[in-house]
PDB file of C-alpha atoms in Angstrom:
ATOM      1  CA  MET A 750      12.085 -24.087  34.908  1.00  0.00           C
ATOM      2  CA  ALA A 751      14.047 -26.102  32.367  1.00  0.00           C
ATOM      3  CA  LEU A 752      16.286 -24.191  29.977  1.00  0.00           C
ATOM      4  CA  SER A 753      17.645 -25.577  26.738  1.00  0.00           C
ATOM      5  CA  LYS A 754      20.277 -23.741  24.719  1.00  0.00           C
ATOM      6  CA  ILE A 755      21.362 -24.200  21.140  1.00  0.00           C
ATOM      7  CA  THR A 756      24.966 -23.164  20.739  1.00  0.00           C
ATOM      8  CA  ASN A 757      27.510 -23.117  17.958  1.00  0.00           C
ATOM      9  CA  GLY A 758      31.148 -22.495  18.718  1.00  0.00           C
ATOM     10  CA  GLY A 759      30.301 -21.495  22.274  1.00  0.00           C
ATOM     11  CA  ILE A 760      27.805 -18.814  21.186  1.00  0.00           C
ATOM     12  CA  THR A 761      24.165 -19.257  22.178  1.00  0.00           C
ATOM     13  CA  GLY A 762      21.947 -18.751  19.148  1.00  0.00           C
ATOM     14  CA  MET A 763      18.649 -19.734  20.722  1.00  0.00           C
ATOM     15  CA  SER A 764      17.350 -20.702  24.131  1.00  0.00           C
ATOM     16  CA  VAL A 765      14.048 -22.326  25.043  1.00  0.00           C
ATOM     17  CA  SER A 766      12.527 -22.248  28.514  1.00  0.00           C
ATOM     18  CA  SER A 767       9.107 -23.337  29.714  1.00  0.00           C
ATOM     19  CA  THR A 768       7.824 -19.790  29.093  1.00  0.00           C
ATOM     20  CA  ASP A 769       9.854 -18.153  26.309  1.00  0.00           C
ATOM     21  CA  VAL A 770      11.838 -18.710  23.133  1.00  0.00           C
ATOM     22  CA  THR A 771      14.748 -16.318  22.747  1.00  0.00           C
ATOM     23  CA  VAL A 772      16.614 -15.887  19.460  1.00  0.00           C
ATOM     24  CA  SER A 773      19.910 -14.192  20.333  1.00  0.00           C
ATOM     25  CA  SER A 774      21.096 -13.689  16.768  1.00  0.00           C
ATOM     26  CA  GLY A 775      19.857 -14.484  13.294  1.00  0.00           C
ATOM     27  CA  ASP A 776      16.284 -14.962  12.120  1.00  0.00           C
ATOM     28  CA  LEU A 777      13.431 -17.287  12.960  1.00  0.00           C
ATOM     29  CA  LEU A 778      12.657 -19.183   9.736  1.00  0.00           C
ATOM     30  CA  PHE A 779       9.935 -21.711   8.996  1.00  0.00           C
ATOM     31  CA  GLY A 780      11.099 -24.831   7.169  1.00  0.00           C
ATOM     32  CA  THR A 781       7.984 -25.174   4.994  1.00  0.00           C
ATOM     33  CA  ALA A 782       5.494 -22.885   3.289  1.00  0.00           C
ATOM     34  CA  ALA A 783       2.112 -21.917   4.758  1.00  0.00           C
ATOM     35  CA  LYS A 784       3.409 -21.698   8.328  1.00  0.00           C
ATOM     36  CA  GLY A 785       3.306 -18.699  10.617  1.00  0.00           C
ATOM     37  CA  VAL A 786       3.146 -17.312  14.118  1.00  0.00           C
ATOM     38  CA  CYS A 787      -0.088 -18.021  16.005  1.00  0.00           C
ATOM     39  CA  LEU A 788      -1.069 -14.983  18.069  1.00  0.00           C
ATOM     40  CA  GLY A 789      -3.217 -15.065  21.197  1.00  0.00           C
ATOM     41  CA  VAL A 790      -4.310 -18.695  20.878  1.00  0.00           C
ATOM     42  CA  THR A 791      -3.248 -22.055  22.285  1.00  0.00           C
ATOM     43  CA  SER A 792      -3.697 -23.962  19.023  1.00  0.00           C
ATOM     44  CA  ASN A 793      -3.133 -23.231  15.344  1.00  0.00           C
ATOM     45  CA  THR A 794      -6.195 -21.450  13.966  1.00  0.00           C
ATOM     46  CA  ASP A 795      -5.936 -19.789  10.562  1.00  0.00           C
ATOM     47  CA  GLY A 796      -7.652 -16.615  11.751  1.00  0.00           C
ATOM     48  CA  ASN A 797      -4.905 -15.965  14.309  1.00  0.00           C
ATOM     49  CA  THR A 798      -1.900 -17.022  12.227  1.00  0.00           C
ATOM     50  CA  LEU A 799       0.415 -14.307  10.964  1.00  0.00           C
ATOM     51  CA  ASP A 800       1.735 -16.040   7.872  1.00  0.00           C
ATOM     52  CA  ASP A 801       2.707 -13.230   5.508  1.00  0.00           C
ATOM     53  CA  TYR A 802       4.605  -9.980   5.987  1.00  0.00           C
ATOM     54  CA  GLU A 803       6.368  -7.979   3.321  1.00  0.00           C
ATOM     55  CA  GLU A 804       7.511  -4.422   2.775  1.00  0.00           C
ATOM     56  CA  GLY A 805       9.215  -2.714  -0.109  1.00  0.00           C
ATOM     57  CA  THR A 806       8.925  -0.224  -2.926  1.00  0.00           C
ATOM     58  CA  TRP A 807       6.671  -0.156  -5.975  1.00  0.00           C
ATOM     59  CA  THR A 808       6.610   1.717  -9.265  1.00  0.00           C
ATOM     60  CA  ALA A 809       3.687   4.139  -9.134  1.00  0.00           C
ATOM     61  CA  GLN A 810       2.897   5.768 -12.471  1.00  0.00           C
ATOM     62  CA  MET A 811       0.552   8.698 -13.113  1.00  0.00           C
ATOM     63  CA  LEU A 812      -1.652   8.411 -16.203  1.00  0.00           C
ATOM     64  CA  GLY A 813      -4.737  10.104 -17.638  1.00  0.00           C
ATOM     65  CA  THR A 814      -8.080   8.557 -18.581  1.00  0.00           C
ATOM     66  CA  THR A 815      -8.142  10.430 -21.917  1.00  0.00           C
ATOM     67  CA  THR A 816      -4.451  10.989 -22.704  1.00  0.00           C
ATOM     68  CA  ASN A 817      -1.329  10.157 -20.727  1.00  0.00           C
ATOM     69  CA  PRO A 818       1.354  12.722 -19.908  1.00  0.00           C
ATOM     70  CA  SER A 819       3.809  13.371 -22.767  1.00  0.00           C
ATOM     71  CA  ALA A 820       6.628  11.789 -20.741  1.00  0.00           C
ATOM     72  CA  THR A 821       6.435   8.927 -18.228  1.00  0.00           C
ATOM     73  CA  VAL A 822       5.539  10.255 -14.762  1.00  0.00           C
ATOM     74  CA  LEU A 823       6.778   8.024 -11.937  1.00  0.00           C
ATOM     75  CA  ALA A 824       6.436   8.631  -8.210  1.00  0.00           C
ATOM     76  CA  THR A 825       9.315  10.250  -6.372  1.00  0.00           C
ATOM     77  CA  THR A 826       8.761   7.713  -3.581  1.00  0.00           C
ATOM     78  CA  ALA A 827       6.418   4.712  -3.416  1.00  0.00           C
ATOM     79  CA  THR A 828       6.474   2.206  -0.551  1.00  0.00           C
ATOM     80  CA  TYR A 829       4.201  -0.543   0.749  1.00  0.00           C
ATOM     81  CA  LYS A 830       3.648  -2.844   3.701  1.00  0.00           C
ATOM     82  CA  LYS A 831       1.650  -6.081   3.445  1.00  0.00           C
ATOM     83  CA  VAL A 832       0.446  -8.089   6.442  1.00  0.00           C
ATOM     84  CA  GLY A 833      -1.627 -11.104   5.479  1.00  0.00           C
ATOM     85  CA  THR A 834      -3.999  -9.850   2.786  1.00  0.00           C
ATOM     86  CA  MET A 835      -4.024  -6.209   4.007  1.00  0.00           C
ATOM     87  CA  VAL A 836      -1.872  -3.776   2.002  1.00  0.00           C
ATOM     88  CA  TRP A 837      -0.897  -0.199   2.805  1.00  0.00           C
ATOM     89  CA  ALA A 838       0.631   1.621  -0.161  1.00  0.00           C
ATOM     90  CA  GLY A 839       1.829   5.203  -0.274  1.00  0.00           C
ATOM     91  CA  ALA A 840       3.224   7.334  -3.082  1.00  0.00           C
ATOM     92  CA  THR A 841       4.490  10.869  -3.505  1.00  0.00           C
ATOM     93  CA  PHE A 842       4.802  12.683  -6.800  1.00  0.00           C
ATOM     94  CA  VAL A 843       6.931  15.760  -6.124  1.00  0.00           C
ATOM     95  CA  GLY A 844       7.616  18.364  -8.796  1.00  0.00           C
ATOM     96  CA  VAL A 845       6.561  16.066 -11.656  1.00  0.00           C
ATOM     97  CA  ASN A 846       5.673  17.240 -15.169  1.00  0.00           C
ATOM     98  CA  THR A 847       2.219  16.073 -16.280  1.00  0.00           C
ATOM     99  CA  THR A 848       2.081  18.124 -19.493  1.00  0.00           C
ATOM    100  CA  GLY A 849      -0.091  16.382 -22.074  1.00  0.00           C
ATOM    101  CA  ALA A 850      -2.257  14.537 -19.539  1.00  0.00           C
ATOM    102  CA  SER A 851      -6.006  14.958 -19.796  1.00  0.00           C
ATOM    103  CA  GLY A 852      -9.116  13.401 -18.357  1.00  0.00           C
ATOM    104  CA  GLY A 853      -9.162  11.830 -14.936  1.00  0.00           C
ATOM    105  CA  VAL A 854      -6.049  11.229 -12.850  1.00  0.00           C
ATOM    106  CA  VAL A 855      -5.026   7.552 -12.722  1.00  0.00           C
ATOM    107  CA  ILE A 856      -2.329   5.869 -10.610  1.00  0.00           C
ATOM    108  CA  SER A 857      -1.181   2.463 -11.847  1.00  0.00           C
ATOM    109  CA  GLY A 858       1.414  -0.135 -10.887  1.00  0.00           C
ATOM    110  CA  MET A 859      -0.017  -1.152  -7.510  1.00  0.00           C
ATOM    111  CA  PRO A 860       2.252  -3.506  -5.556  1.00  0.00           C
ATOM    112  CA  PHE A 861      -0.538  -6.125  -5.326  1.00  0.00           C
ATOM    113  CA  ASN A 862      -3.810  -6.513  -7.206  1.00  0.00           C
ATOM    114  CA  SER A 863      -6.871  -5.363  -5.277  1.00  0.00           C
ATOM    115  CA  ASP A 864      -9.656  -7.846  -4.591  1.00  0.00           C
ATOM    116  CA  PHE A 865     -12.098  -4.878  -4.354  1.00  0.00           C
ATOM    117  CA  THR A 866     -13.404  -5.836  -0.873  1.00  0.00           C
ATOM    118  CA  VAL A 867     -11.780  -3.087   1.240  1.00  0.00           C
ATOM    119  CA  PRO A 868     -10.841  -0.111  -0.950  1.00  0.00           C
ATOM    120  CA  MET A 869      -9.907   2.852   1.242  1.00  0.00           C
ATOM    121  CA  GLY A 870      -7.449   5.671   1.188  1.00  0.00           C
ATOM    122  CA  ASN A 871      -6.831   9.355   1.271  1.00  0.00           C
ATOM    123  CA  VAL A 872      -5.168  11.857  -0.970  1.00  0.00           C
ATOM    124  CA  MET A 873      -3.653  15.296  -0.675  1.00  0.00           C
ATOM    125  CA  SER A 874      -3.088  17.298  -3.819  1.00  0.00           C
ATOM    126  CA  GLN A 875      -1.469  20.669  -4.082  1.00  0.00           C
ATOM    127  CA  ASN A 876      -1.836  21.257  -7.813  1.00  0.00           C
ATOM    128  CA  THR A 877      -2.293  17.989  -9.689  1.00  0.00           C
ATOM    129  CA  PHE A 878      -6.094  18.047  -9.739  1.00  0.00           C
ATOM    130  CA  ASN A 879      -8.376  20.543 -11.417  1.00  0.00           C
ATOM    131  CA  VAL A 880     -11.059  21.089  -8.752  1.00  0.00           C
ATOM    132  CA  GLY A 881     -13.399  23.952  -7.968  1.00  0.00           C
ATOM    133  CA  SER A 882     -14.190  25.622  -4.654  1.00  0.00           C
ATOM    134  CA  THR A 883     -17.307  23.467  -4.185  1.00  0.00           C
ATOM    135  CA  VAL A 884     -15.393  20.174  -3.990  1.00  0.00           C
ATOM    136  CA  ALA A 885     -15.861  18.632  -0.544  1.00  0.00           C
ATOM    137  CA  ASN A 886     -13.950  15.375  -0.734  1.00  0.00           C
ATOM    138  CA  ILE A 887     -11.478  13.601  -3.005  1.00  0.00           C
ATOM    139  CA  THR A 888     -11.163   9.860  -2.628  1.00  0.00           C
ATOM    140  CA  PRO A 889      -9.316   7.082  -4.450  1.00  0.00           C
ATOM    141  CA  PHE A 890     -11.505   4.570  -6.275  1.00  0.00           C
ATOM    142  CA  TRP A 891     -10.357   1.217  -7.633  1.00  0.00           C
ATOM    143  CA  ALA A 892     -11.134   1.281 -11.365  1.00  0.00           C
ATOM    144  CA  SER A 893      -9.483  -2.118 -11.868  1.00  0.00           C
ATOM    145  CA  SER A 894      -7.415  -4.488  -9.755  1.00  0.00           C
ATOM    146  CA  THR A 895      -4.270  -2.516 -10.670  1.00  0.00           C
ATOM    147  CA  GLN A 896      -5.429   1.100 -11.154  1.00  0.00           C
ATOM    148  CA  VAL A 897      -6.802   3.797  -8.874  1.00  0.00           C
ATOM    149  CA  TRP A 898      -8.844   6.736 -10.173  1.00  0.00           C
ATOM    150  CA  PHE A 899      -9.939   9.719  -8.088  1.00  0.00           C
ATOM    151  CA  TYR A 900     -13.474  10.977  -7.530  1.00  0.00           C
ATOM    152  CA  HIS A 901     -14.871  14.019  -5.726  1.00  0.00           C
ATOM    153  CA  THR A 902     -18.149  15.064  -4.155  1.00  0.00           C
ATOM    154  CA  LEU A 903     -19.580  18.575  -4.054  1.00  0.00           C
ATOM    155  CA  HIS A 904     -20.570  20.536  -0.915  1.00  0.00           C
ATOM    156  CA  GLY A 905     -24.212  20.051   0.027  1.00  0.00           C
ATOM    157  CA  SER A 906     -25.076  17.601  -2.729  1.00  0.00           C
ATOM    158  CA  ASN A 907     -24.859  13.991  -3.756  1.00  0.00           C
ATOM    159  CA  ILE A 908     -23.139  14.903  -7.024  1.00  0.00           C
ATOM    160  CA  TRP A 909     -19.842  13.179  -7.647  1.00  0.00           C
ATOM    161  CA  GLY A 910     -17.447  13.048 -10.565  1.00  0.00           C
ATOM    162  CA  SER A 911     -14.015  12.115 -11.790  1.00  0.00           C
ATOM    163  CA  VAL A 912     -11.201  14.418 -10.676  1.00  0.00           C
ATOM    164  CA  GLN A 913      -9.540  15.879 -13.775  1.00  0.00           C
ATOM    165  CA  HIS A 914      -5.853  16.548 -14.459  1.00  0.00           C
ATOM    166  CA  SER A 915      -4.467  20.038 -14.048  1.00  0.00           C
ATOM    167  CA  ALA A 916      -1.586  19.228 -16.385  1.00  0.00           C
ATOM    168  CA  GLY A 917       1.662  21.144 -16.302  1.00  0.00           C
ATOM    169  CA  ALA A 918       5.118  21.347 -14.771  1.00  0.00           C
ATOM    170  CA  SER A 919       5.970  21.070 -11.078  1.00  0.00           C
ATOM    171  CA  ARG A 920       2.894  19.087  -9.992  1.00  0.00           C
ATOM    172  CA  TYR A 921       2.470  17.426  -6.581  1.00  0.00           C
ATOM    173  CA  LEU A 922       0.352  14.503  -5.390  1.00  0.00           C
ATOM    174  CA  TYR A 923       0.519  12.579  -2.100  1.00  0.00           C
ATOM    175  CA  LEU A 924      -1.617   9.508  -1.515  1.00  0.00           C
ATOM    176  CA  SER A 925      -1.994   6.540   0.785  1.00  0.00           C
ATOM    177  CA  LEU A 926      -4.192   3.511   0.206  1.00  0.00           C
ATOM    178  CA  ILE A 927      -5.353   0.621   2.343  1.00  0.00           C
ATOM    179  CA  TYR A 928      -6.818  -2.337   0.526  1.00  0.00           C
ATOM    180  CA  THR A 929      -7.017  -6.111   0.527  1.00  0.00           C
ATOM    181  CA  THR A 930      -5.618  -8.591  -1.941  1.00  0.00           C
ATOM    182  CA  ALA A 931      -6.429 -12.223  -2.602  1.00  0.00           C
ATOM    183  CA  SER A 932      -2.779 -13.274  -2.304  1.00  0.00           C
TER     184      SER A 932
END
């Protein structure tokens, strides 16, 4: 097995053998755009090329479909991870004041625009939504490429509707979304 080493000042930065590439320190960078790591294949096929990964924070804002809260309501924490065109985004609104908000609950400021092909997610609300005892499910719904609204269904029926604000002080909302983007 042949082994090649790339060294600088006596320190091996990378070694290449007939079976592995080892990066001892630093990062593996591609010299041009639109390149990536081909997984599980012996040739470059777009379907198996990991060519985009990103993670970070985003500015999630809570709004209302009729009126917005009196003061700007931003998430306590909002993070995302993007692999290819798949995005996971999560946000927590902890102890926020939604006084003045009315109508449906809206979250805006998504880290990437949705392409509407795979809109999924879940939500847990302690006291942000005004829901009755017959509500069976609350789910995020993409109202536009940058905004999510929330809808509910009722036990034992096919009736659904927009989830309304329960405006006031010390409100909580936790959500996570999985969706696809064109970029």
